């Protein structure tokens, strides 16, 4: 019985530690999204080079889906039963960088939740 | 007393496990209760119906290289499973009652927007939109079924 008690006490302590670690790893406000980080600049490790970091907008944005209002359906060429309102984490401002082999990329400088461009299937 | 403590600790561990799982999970896209408006155009009123649909946050990124392949697709909060429910709409003078079927989500996830069945937008009219002007004829009728007429034009 003491073995079981000891085992469960240890497991409880470990899980509490994990939870507290996760809690403290989020800056203020981010925990409100319960683990979904806010939309902000992060380094793009694939394109970044030492001394020349490339930044990319990544993070979570709000979206929702609901039945299409009857009014909207009447205006559709091909009526759809469901409407999706979505925002994605995209660059608000960026600079253009040309790499060797004439490859052009963006270096994001500011981010926001706005129109999605790559969300349709 | 030790047995009681043992069982209590099992429960606490269970709750902590769920808490850790919720904290670790990256996306919070889930079902929520909404109210949708169903129009009866001939009678110029709308009824209000409760349903569950999807809303929340999904992780997305803006690709720095715009010509990369499909792997940079952005995911949005949308339905994974849905069912259709039917509501009875009351009639009015010269128009009998009718039935209307509407989709209800039963499960949600972060996924790309399926243009086959979804109007993928940034902003729509909202689920509770009703075409009929709220300021004209403000009679409120309570239906007997699980619906409520918002207002009626005379």
PDB file of C-alpha atoms in Angstrom:
ATOM      1  CA  UNK A   1       0.000   0.000   0.000  1.00  0.00           C
ATOM      2  CA  UNK A   2       2.870   2.323   0.869  1.00  0.00           C
ATOM      3  CA  UNK A   3       4.389   1.500  -2.537  1.00  0.00           C
ATOM      4  CA  UNK A   4       1.227   2.595  -4.310  1.00  0.00           C
ATOM      5  CA  UNK A   5       1.015   5.708  -2.180  1.00  0.00           C
ATOM      6  CA  UNK A   6       4.594   6.600  -2.984  1.00  0.00           C
ATOM      7  CA  UNK A   7       4.132   5.945  -6.698  1.00  0.00           C
ATOM      8  CA  UNK A   8       1.044   8.115  -6.952  1.00  0.00           C
ATOM      9  CA  UNK A   9       2.608  10.881  -4.924  1.00  0.00           C
ATOM     10  CA  UNK A  10       5.565  10.930  -7.301  1.00  0.00           C
ATOM     11  CA  UNK A  11       3.333  10.937 -10.386  1.00  0.00           C
ATOM     12  CA  UNK A  12       1.251  13.773  -8.936  1.00  0.00           C
ATOM     13  CA  UNK A  13       4.340  15.868  -8.245  1.00  0.00           C
ATOM     14  CA  UNK A  14       5.708  15.261 -11.752  1.00  0.00           C
ATOM     15  CA  UNK A  15       2.448  16.228 -13.467  1.00  0.00           C
ATOM     16  CA  UNK A  16       2.092  19.324 -11.319  1.00  0.00           C
ATOM     17  CA  UNK A  17       5.634  20.340 -12.276  1.00  0.00           C
ATOM     18  CA  UNK A  18       4.911  19.829 -15.983  1.00  0.00           C
ATOM     19  CA  UNK A  19       1.775  21.894 -15.726  1.00  0.00           C
ATOM     20  CA  UNK A  20       3.494  24.703 -13.837  1.00  0.00           C
ATOM     21  CA  UNK A  21       6.311  24.713 -16.371  1.00  0.00           C
ATOM     22  CA  UNK A  22       3.839  25.086 -19.231  1.00  0.00           C
ATOM     23  CA  UNK A  23       2.004  27.798 -17.323  1.00  0.00           C
ATOM     24  CA  UNK A  24       5.161  29.827 -16.774  1.00  0.00           C
ATOM     25  CA  UNK A  25       6.440  29.383 -20.317  1.00  0.00           C
ATOM     26  CA  UNK A  26       3.649  31.525 -21.742  1.00  0.00           C
ATOM     27  CA  UNK A  27       3.992  35.303 -21.563  1.00  0.00           C
ATOM     28  CA  UNK A  28       1.108  37.203 -20.017  1.00  0.00           C
ATOM     29  CA  UNK A  29      -2.001  37.014 -22.109  1.00  0.00           C
ATOM     30  CA  UNK A  30      -0.951  34.043 -24.183  1.00  0.00           C
ATOM     31  CA  UNK A  31      -2.239  31.564 -21.674  1.00  0.00           C
ATOM     32  CA  UNK A  32      -5.684  32.959 -22.338  1.00  0.00           C
ATOM     33  CA  UNK A  33      -5.566  31.039 -25.594  1.00  0.00           C
ATOM     34  CA  UNK A  34      -4.648  27.942 -23.603  1.00  0.00           C
ATOM     35  CA  UNK A  35      -1.564  26.875 -25.472  1.00  0.00           C
ATOM     36  CA  UNK A  36      -2.172  28.545 -28.837  1.00  0.00           C
ATOM     37  CA  UNK A  37       0.554  31.192 -29.234  1.00  0.00           C
ATOM     38  CA  UNK A  38      -0.385  34.646 -30.453  1.00  0.00           C
ATOM     39  CA  UNK A  39       0.401  35.804 -33.965  1.00  0.00           C
ATOM     40  CA  UNK A  40       3.882  37.318 -33.939  1.00  0.00           C
ATOM     41  CA  UNK A  41       7.337  37.310 -35.546  1.00  0.00           C
ATOM     42  CA  UNK A  42       9.481  34.220 -35.246  1.00  0.00           C
ATOM     43  CA  UNK A  43      12.753  33.333 -36.874  1.00  0.00           C
ATOM     44  CA  UNK A  44      12.594  31.246 -40.035  1.00  0.00           C
ATOM     45  CA  UNK A  45      15.454  28.841 -39.433  1.00  0.00           C
ATOM     46  CA  UNK A  46      15.459  27.516 -42.991  1.00  0.00           C
ATOM     47  CA  UNK A  47      16.291  30.821 -44.659  1.00  0.00           C
ATOM     48  CA  UNK A  48      18.107  32.532 -41.788  1.00  0.00           C
ATOM     49  CA  UNK A  49      21.883  32.718 -41.889  1.00  0.00           C
ATOM     50  CA  UNK A  50      24.273  33.825 -39.114  1.00  0.00           C
ATOM     51  CA  UNK A  51      24.059  37.603 -38.908  1.00  0.00           C
ATOM     52  CA  UNK A  52      21.158  37.719 -41.395  1.00  0.00           C
ATOM     53  CA  UNK A  53      18.011  36.426 -39.699  1.00  0.00           C
ATOM     54  CA  UNK A  54      14.804  36.074 -41.674  1.00  0.00           C
ATOM     55  CA  UNK A  55      11.593  36.537 -39.727  1.00  0.00           C
ATOM     56  CA  UNK A  56       8.220  34.980 -40.416  1.00  0.00           C
ATOM     57  CA  UNK A  57       4.747  35.606 -39.013  1.00  0.00           C
ATOM     58  CA  UNK A  58       3.372  32.586 -37.196  1.00  0.00           C
ATOM     59  CA  UNK A  59       0.734  32.103 -34.535  1.00  0.00           C
ATOM     60  CA  UNK A  60      -2.929  31.599 -33.840  1.00  0.00           C
ATOM     61  CA  UNK A  61      -5.858  33.589 -35.153  1.00  0.00           C
ATOM     62  CA  UNK A  62      -9.573  33.356 -34.688  1.00  0.00           C
ATOM     63  CA  UNK A  63     -11.957  31.703 -37.131  1.00  0.00           C
ATOM     64  CA  UNK A  64     -15.468  30.305 -37.007  1.00  0.00           C
ATOM     65  CA  UNK A  65     -17.981  28.469 -39.152  1.00  0.00           C
ATOM     66  CA  UNK A  66     -21.785  28.550 -39.155  1.00  0.00           C
ATOM     67  CA  UNK A  67     -24.769  27.779 -41.409  1.00  0.00           C
ATOM     68  CA  UNK A  68     -24.964  30.240 -44.296  1.00  0.00           C
ATOM     69  CA  UNK A  69     -27.786  32.773 -43.764  1.00  0.00           C
ATOM     70  CA  UNK A  70     -30.581  32.366 -46.282  1.00  0.00           C
ATOM     71  CA  UNK A  71     -30.010  35.884 -47.533  1.00  0.00           C
ATOM     72  CA  UNK A  72     -26.384  35.096 -48.416  1.00  0.00           C
ATOM     73  CA  UNK A  73     -27.307  31.831 -50.145  1.00  0.00           C
ATOM     74  CA  UNK A  74     -29.563  33.714 -52.560  1.00  0.00           C
ATOM     75  CA  UNK A  75     -26.649  35.824 -53.754  1.00  0.00           C
ATOM     76  CA  UNK A  76     -24.335  32.849 -54.373  1.00  0.00           C
ATOM     77  CA  UNK A  77     -23.795  31.496 -57.870  1.00  0.00           C
ATOM     78  CA  UNK A  78     -23.235  28.099 -56.300  1.00  0.00           C
ATOM     79  CA  UNK A  79     -25.019  28.142 -52.922  1.00  0.00           C
ATOM     80  CA  UNK A  80     -23.006  26.758 -50.020  1.00  0.00           C
ATOM     81  CA  UNK A  81     -24.637  25.583 -46.790  1.00  0.00           C
ATOM     82  CA  UNK A  82     -21.758  26.601 -44.558  1.00  0.00           C
ATOM     83  CA  UNK A  83     -19.924  29.898 -44.181  1.00  0.00           C
ATOM     84  CA  UNK A  84     -16.433  30.176 -42.767  1.00  0.00           C
ATOM     85  CA  UNK A  85     -15.088  33.445 -41.405  1.00  0.00           C
ATOM     86  CA  UNK A  86     -11.366  33.085 -40.945  1.00  0.00           C
ATOM     87  CA  UNK A  87      -8.286  35.144 -40.218  1.00  0.00           C
ATOM     88  CA  UNK A  88      -4.710  33.974 -40.511  1.00  0.00           C
ATOM     89  CA  UNK A  89      -1.404  35.183 -39.120  1.00  0.00           C
ATOM     90  CA  UNK A  90       0.088  37.191 -41.986  1.00  0.00           C
ATOM     91  CA  UNK A  91       2.681  39.900 -42.481  1.00  0.00           C
ATOM     92  CA  UNK A  92       1.509  43.460 -41.930  1.00  0.00           C
ATOM     93  CA  UNK A  93       4.826  44.778 -43.178  1.00  0.00           C
ATOM     94  CA  UNK A  94       7.818  43.145 -44.801  1.00  0.00           C
ATOM     95  CA  UNK A  95      10.943  43.772 -46.822  1.00  0.00           C
ATOM     96  CA  UNK A  96      11.958  41.880 -49.953  1.00  0.00           C
ATOM     97  CA  UNK A  97      15.174  39.941 -49.958  1.00  0.00           C
ATOM     98  CA  UNK A  98      16.851  38.371 -52.977  1.00  0.00           C
ATOM     99  CA  UNK A  99      18.945  35.326 -52.238  1.00  0.00           C
ATOM    100  CA  UNK A 100      21.478  33.738 -54.548  1.00  0.00           C
ATOM    101  CA  UNK A 101      20.036  32.029 -57.641  1.00  0.00           C
ATOM    102  CA  UNK A 102      17.670  34.986 -57.810  1.00  0.00           C
ATOM    103  CA  UNK A 103      15.313  33.476 -55.235  1.00  0.00           C
ATOM    104  CA  UNK A 104      13.051  36.175 -53.826  1.00  0.00           C
ATOM    105  CA  UNK A 105      11.706  35.891 -50.293  1.00  0.00           C
ATOM    106  CA  UNK A 106      10.043  38.156 -47.750  1.00  0.00           C
ATOM    107  CA  UNK A 107      11.468  39.180 -44.410  1.00  0.00           C
ATOM    108  CA  UNK A 108       8.458  39.989 -42.227  1.00  0.00           C
ATOM    109  CA  UNK A 109       8.702  42.972 -39.892  1.00  0.00           C
ATOM    110  CA  UNK A 110       5.209  43.146 -38.431  1.00  0.00           C
ATOM    111  CA  UNK A 111       2.315  40.696 -38.106  1.00  0.00           C
ATOM    112  CA  UNK A 112      -1.425  40.696 -37.650  1.00  0.00           C
ATOM    113  CA  UNK A 113      -4.471  38.458 -38.038  1.00  0.00           C
ATOM    114  CA  UNK A 114      -5.963  39.205 -41.427  1.00  0.00           C
ATOM    115  CA  UNK A 115      -7.126  37.671 -44.723  1.00  0.00           C
ATOM    116  CA  UNK A 116      -6.066  34.095 -45.384  1.00  0.00           C
ATOM    117  CA  UNK A 117      -4.676  33.317 -48.829  1.00  0.00           C
ATOM    118  CA  UNK A 118      -3.651  29.692 -48.551  1.00  0.00           C
ATOM    119  CA  UNK A 119      -6.530  28.163 -46.624  1.00  0.00           C
ATOM    120  CA  UNK A 120      -8.735  26.789 -49.402  1.00  0.00           C
ATOM    121  CA  UNK A 121      -8.719  23.185 -50.515  1.00  0.00           C
TER     122      UNK A 121
ATOM    123  CA  UNK B   1      -7.809   5.889   5.520  1.00  0.00           C
ATOM    124  CA  UNK B   2      -4.877   5.029   3.280  1.00  0.00           C
ATOM    125  CA  UNK B   3      -7.224   3.484   0.731  1.00  0.00           C
ATOM    126  CA  UNK B   4      -9.309   6.665   0.704  1.00  0.00           C
ATOM    127  CA  UNK B   5      -6.162   8.687   0.132  1.00  0.00           C
ATOM    128  CA  UNK B   6      -5.091   6.300  -2.620  1.00  0.00           C
ATOM    129  CA  UNK B   7      -8.397   6.742  -4.478  1.00  0.00           C
ATOM    130  CA  UNK B   8      -8.293  10.498  -4.009  1.00  0.00           C
ATOM    131  CA  UNK B   9      -4.839  10.645  -5.504  1.00  0.00           C
ATOM    132  CA  UNK B  10      -5.980   8.621  -8.498  1.00  0.00           C
ATOM    133  CA  UNK B  11      -8.680  11.222  -9.112  1.00  0.00           C
ATOM    134  CA  UNK B  12      -6.250  14.101  -8.701  1.00  0.00           C
ATOM    135  CA  UNK B  13      -3.849  12.468 -11.169  1.00  0.00           C
ATOM    136  CA  UNK B  14      -6.666  12.081 -13.647  1.00  0.00           C
ATOM    137  CA  UNK B  15      -7.564  15.776 -13.407  1.00  0.00           C
ATOM    138  CA  UNK B  16      -3.923  16.822 -13.685  1.00  0.00           C
ATOM    139  CA  UNK B  17      -3.493  14.667 -16.780  1.00  0.00           C
ATOM    140  CA  UNK B  18      -6.469  16.362 -18.434  1.00  0.00           C
ATOM    141  CA  UNK B  19      -5.141  19.801 -17.410  1.00  0.00           C
ATOM    142  CA  UNK B  20      -1.697  19.050 -18.863  1.00  0.00           C
ATOM    143  CA  UNK B  21      -3.221  17.746 -22.071  1.00  0.00           C
ATOM    144  CA  UNK B  22      -5.342  20.889 -22.474  1.00  0.00           C
ATOM    145  CA  UNK B  23      -2.337  23.104 -21.779  1.00  0.00           C
ATOM    146  CA  UNK B  24      -0.111  21.286 -24.269  1.00  0.00           C
ATOM    147  CA  UNK B  25      -2.601  21.151 -27.107  1.00  0.00           C
ATOM    148  CA  UNK B  26      -1.772  23.758 -29.704  1.00  0.00           C
ATOM    149  CA  UNK B  27      -5.145  24.565 -31.196  1.00  0.00           C
ATOM    150  CA  UNK B  28      -8.359  25.509 -29.448  1.00  0.00           C
ATOM    151  CA  UNK B  29     -11.018  25.069 -32.079  1.00  0.00           C
ATOM    152  CA  UNK B  30     -14.146  23.692 -30.532  1.00  0.00           C
ATOM    153  CA  UNK B  31     -17.918  23.529 -30.485  1.00  0.00           C
ATOM    154  CA  UNK B  32     -19.826  26.469 -29.079  1.00  0.00           C
ATOM    155  CA  UNK B  33     -23.500  27.314 -28.764  1.00  0.00           C
ATOM    156  CA  UNK B  34     -24.841  29.785 -31.309  1.00  0.00           C
ATOM    157  CA  UNK B  35     -28.224  31.129 -32.373  1.00  0.00           C
ATOM    158  CA  UNK B  36     -29.134  31.043 -36.045  1.00  0.00           C
ATOM    159  CA  UNK B  37     -31.963  32.904 -37.745  1.00  0.00           C
ATOM    160  CA  UNK B  38     -34.231  30.953 -40.087  1.00  0.00           C
ATOM    161  CA  UNK B  39     -36.232  33.179 -42.439  1.00  0.00           C
ATOM    162  CA  UNK B  40     -39.798  32.698 -43.556  1.00  0.00           C
ATOM    163  CA  UNK B  41     -39.693  35.018 -46.542  1.00  0.00           C
ATOM    164  CA  UNK B  42     -43.390  34.761 -47.474  1.00  0.00           C
ATOM    165  CA  UNK B  43     -44.423  35.806 -43.985  1.00  0.00           C
ATOM    166  CA  UNK B  44     -41.548  38.227 -43.501  1.00  0.00           C
ATOM    167  CA  UNK B  45     -40.322  36.990 -40.161  1.00  0.00           C
ATOM    168  CA  UNK B  46     -37.426  34.996 -38.787  1.00  0.00           C
ATOM    169  CA  UNK B  47     -37.292  32.367 -36.094  1.00  0.00           C
ATOM    170  CA  UNK B  48     -34.384  31.840 -33.760  1.00  0.00           C
ATOM    171  CA  UNK B  49     -32.903  28.347 -33.425  1.00  0.00           C
ATOM    172  CA  UNK B  50     -30.130  27.118 -31.134  1.00  0.00           C
ATOM    173  CA  UNK B  51     -27.302  25.073 -32.634  1.00  0.00           C
ATOM    174  CA  UNK B  52     -23.692  24.120 -31.979  1.00  0.00           C
ATOM    175  CA  UNK B  53     -21.003  25.249 -34.362  1.00  0.00           C
ATOM    176  CA  UNK B  54     -17.245  25.707 -34.523  1.00  0.00           C
ATOM    177  CA  UNK B  55     -15.147  28.633 -33.407  1.00  0.00           C
ATOM    178  CA  UNK B  56     -11.701  29.172 -31.950  1.00  0.00           C
ATOM    179  CA  UNK B  57      -8.030  29.553 -32.715  1.00  0.00           C
ATOM    180  CA  UNK B  58      -5.837  27.709 -35.201  1.00  0.00           C
ATOM    181  CA  UNK B  59      -2.112  27.942 -35.771  1.00  0.00           C
ATOM    182  CA  UNK B  60      -1.190  29.548 -39.094  1.00  0.00           C
ATOM    183  CA  UNK B  61       1.857  31.002 -40.781  1.00  0.00           C
ATOM    184  CA  UNK B  62       2.592  33.332 -43.670  1.00  0.00           C
ATOM    185  CA  UNK B  63       5.160  31.740 -45.996  1.00  0.00           C
ATOM    186  CA  UNK B  64       8.235  33.866 -46.686  1.00  0.00           C
ATOM    187  CA  UNK B  65       8.773  32.095 -50.010  1.00  0.00           C
ATOM    188  CA  UNK B  66       5.545  32.566 -51.907  1.00  0.00           C
ATOM    189  CA  UNK B  67       6.186  29.931 -54.533  1.00  0.00           C
ATOM    190  CA  UNK B  68       6.545  27.035 -52.124  1.00  0.00           C
ATOM    191  CA  UNK B  69       4.245  24.038 -52.623  1.00  0.00           C
ATOM    192  CA  UNK B  70       0.941  23.260 -50.898  1.00  0.00           C
ATOM    193  CA  UNK B  71       2.577  22.475 -47.546  1.00  0.00           C
ATOM    194  CA  UNK B  72       2.177  26.121 -46.568  1.00  0.00           C
ATOM    195  CA  UNK B  73      -1.621  25.804 -46.513  1.00  0.00           C
ATOM    196  CA  UNK B  74      -3.286  27.685 -43.667  1.00  0.00           C
ATOM    197  CA  UNK B  75      -5.725  25.912 -41.398  1.00  0.00           C
ATOM    198  CA  UNK B  76      -8.930  27.401 -40.055  1.00  0.00           C
ATOM    199  CA  UNK B  77     -11.499  26.314 -37.478  1.00  0.00           C
ATOM    200  CA  UNK B  78     -14.195  24.378 -39.284  1.00  0.00           C
ATOM    201  CA  UNK B  79     -16.426  21.347 -38.874  1.00  0.00           C
ATOM    202  CA  UNK B  80     -15.128  17.796 -38.895  1.00  0.00           C
ATOM    203  CA  UNK B  81     -18.506  16.129 -38.558  1.00  0.00           C
ATOM    204  CA  UNK B  82     -21.988  17.512 -38.972  1.00  0.00           C
ATOM    205  CA  UNK B  83     -25.603  16.440 -38.975  1.00  0.00           C
ATOM    206  CA  UNK B  84     -28.725  18.028 -40.360  1.00  0.00           C
ATOM    207  CA  UNK B  85     -31.606  18.992 -38.085  1.00  0.00           C
ATOM    208  CA  UNK B  86     -35.065  20.079 -39.148  1.00  0.00           C
ATOM    209  CA  UNK B  87     -37.180  22.800 -37.596  1.00  0.00           C
ATOM    210  CA  UNK B  88     -40.841  23.559 -38.170  1.00  0.00           C
ATOM    211  CA  UNK B  89     -41.489  27.151 -39.207  1.00  0.00           C
ATOM    212  CA  UNK B  90     -44.946  28.504 -38.328  1.00  0.00           C
ATOM    213  CA  UNK B  91     -47.175  29.733 -41.116  1.00  0.00           C
ATOM    214  CA  UNK B  92     -49.052  32.970 -41.521  1.00  0.00           C
ATOM    215  CA  UNK B  93     -52.055  34.272 -43.475  1.00  0.00           C
ATOM    216  CA  UNK B  94     -52.168  32.436 -46.855  1.00  0.00           C
ATOM    217  CA  UNK B  95     -49.013  30.481 -46.056  1.00  0.00           C
ATOM    218  CA  UNK B  96     -48.907  27.136 -44.308  1.00  0.00           C
ATOM    219  CA  UNK B  97     -46.216  26.063 -41.867  1.00  0.00           C
ATOM    220  CA  UNK B  98     -43.115  24.594 -43.436  1.00  0.00           C
ATOM    221  CA  UNK B  99     -39.936  22.729 -42.532  1.00  0.00           C
ATOM    222  CA  UNK B 100     -36.352  23.851 -42.847  1.00  0.00           C
ATOM    223  CA  UNK B 101     -33.194  21.743 -42.547  1.00  0.00           C
ATOM    224  CA  UNK B 102     -29.972  23.284 -41.306  1.00  0.00           C
ATOM    225  CA  UNK B 103     -26.503  21.866 -40.572  1.00  0.00           C
ATOM    226  CA  UNK B 104     -25.269  21.403 -36.996  1.00  0.00           C
ATOM    227  CA  UNK B 105     -21.619  20.653 -36.287  1.00  0.00           C
ATOM    228  CA  UNK B 106     -20.886  17.727 -33.960  1.00  0.00           C
ATOM    229  CA  UNK B 107     -17.103  17.901 -34.111  1.00  0.00           C
ATOM    230  CA  UNK B 108     -14.591  20.608 -35.048  1.00  0.00           C
ATOM    231  CA  UNK B 109     -10.964  20.774 -36.104  1.00  0.00           C
ATOM    232  CA  UNK B 110      -8.331  22.998 -37.674  1.00  0.00           C
ATOM    233  CA  UNK B 111      -8.234  22.156 -41.347  1.00  0.00           C
ATOM    234  CA  UNK B 112      -8.221  23.846 -44.745  1.00  0.00           C
ATOM    235  CA  UNK B 113     -11.478  25.366 -45.937  1.00  0.00           C
ATOM    236  CA  UNK B 114     -13.369  22.987 -48.233  1.00  0.00           C
ATOM    237  CA  UNK B 115     -14.725  25.110 -51.060  1.00  0.00           C
ATOM    238  CA  UNK B 116     -17.032  22.271 -52.175  1.00  0.00           C
ATOM    239  CA  UNK B 117     -19.407  22.916 -49.291  1.00  0.00           C
ATOM    240  CA  UNK B 118     -18.154  26.080 -47.596  1.00  0.00           C
ATOM    241  CA  UNK B 119     -18.128  29.749 -48.501  1.00  0.00           C
ATOM    242  CA  UNK B 120     -14.602  30.680 -47.391  1.00  0.00           C
ATOM    243  CA  UNK B 121     -14.548  34.347 -46.406  1.00  0.00           C
ATOM    244  CA  UNK B 122     -13.099  36.814 -43.951  1.00  0.00           C
ATOM    245  CA  UNK B 123     -16.412  38.278 -42.852  1.00  0.00           C
ATOM    246  CA  UNK B 124     -19.970  37.069 -43.496  1.00  0.00           C
ATOM    247  CA  UNK B 125     -23.392  38.251 -42.393  1.00  0.00           C
ATOM    248  CA  UNK B 126     -23.237  36.173 -39.220  1.00  0.00           C
ATOM    249  CA  UNK B 127     -25.421  33.227 -38.203  1.00  0.00           C
ATOM    250  CA  UNK B 128     -28.133  35.398 -36.662  1.00  0.00           C
ATOM    251  CA  UNK B 129     -28.716  37.632 -39.687  1.00  0.00           C
ATOM    252  CA  UNK B 130     -32.354  38.261 -40.599  1.00  0.00           C
ATOM    253  CA  UNK B 131     -33.389  40.141 -43.746  1.00  0.00           C
ATOM    254  CA  UNK B 132     -36.490  41.676 -42.242  1.00  0.00           C
ATOM    255  CA  UNK B 133     -36.196  45.049 -40.621  1.00  0.00           C
ATOM    256  CA  UNK B 134     -36.450  44.744 -36.862  1.00  0.00           C
ATOM    257  CA  UNK B 135     -38.085  48.150 -36.543  1.00  0.00           C
ATOM    258  CA  UNK B 136     -41.154  47.290 -38.606  1.00  0.00           C
ATOM    259  CA  UNK B 137     -43.956  45.461 -36.784  1.00  0.00           C
ATOM    260  CA  UNK B 138     -42.492  44.407 -33.502  1.00  0.00           C
ATOM    261  CA  UNK B 139     -44.814  41.601 -32.561  1.00  0.00           C
ATOM    262  CA  UNK B 140     -42.993  38.747 -30.856  1.00  0.00           C
ATOM    263  CA  UNK B 141     -44.601  35.322 -31.095  1.00  0.00           C
ATOM    264  CA  UNK B 142     -43.447  32.392 -29.060  1.00  0.00           C
ATOM    265  CA  UNK B 143     -43.667  29.124 -30.984  1.00  0.00           C
ATOM    266  CA  UNK B 144     -44.673  25.949 -29.288  1.00  0.00           C
ATOM    267  CA  UNK B 145     -41.642  24.097 -30.606  1.00  0.00           C
ATOM    268  CA  UNK B 146     -38.065  24.882 -29.593  1.00  0.00           C
ATOM    269  CA  UNK B 147     -37.951  28.050 -31.628  1.00  0.00           C
ATOM    270  CA  UNK B 148     -38.802  31.668 -31.092  1.00  0.00           C
ATOM    271  CA  UNK B 149     -39.990  34.196 -33.657  1.00  0.00           C
ATOM    272  CA  UNK B 150     -37.861  37.286 -33.338  1.00  0.00           C
ATOM    273  CA  UNK B 151     -40.281  39.697 -34.847  1.00  0.00           C
ATOM    274  CA  UNK B 152     -42.998  39.935 -37.461  1.00  0.00           C
ATOM    275  CA  UNK B 153     -43.844  42.539 -40.068  1.00  0.00           C
ATOM    276  CA  UNK B 154     -47.541  43.454 -40.395  1.00  0.00           C
TER     277      UNK B 154
END
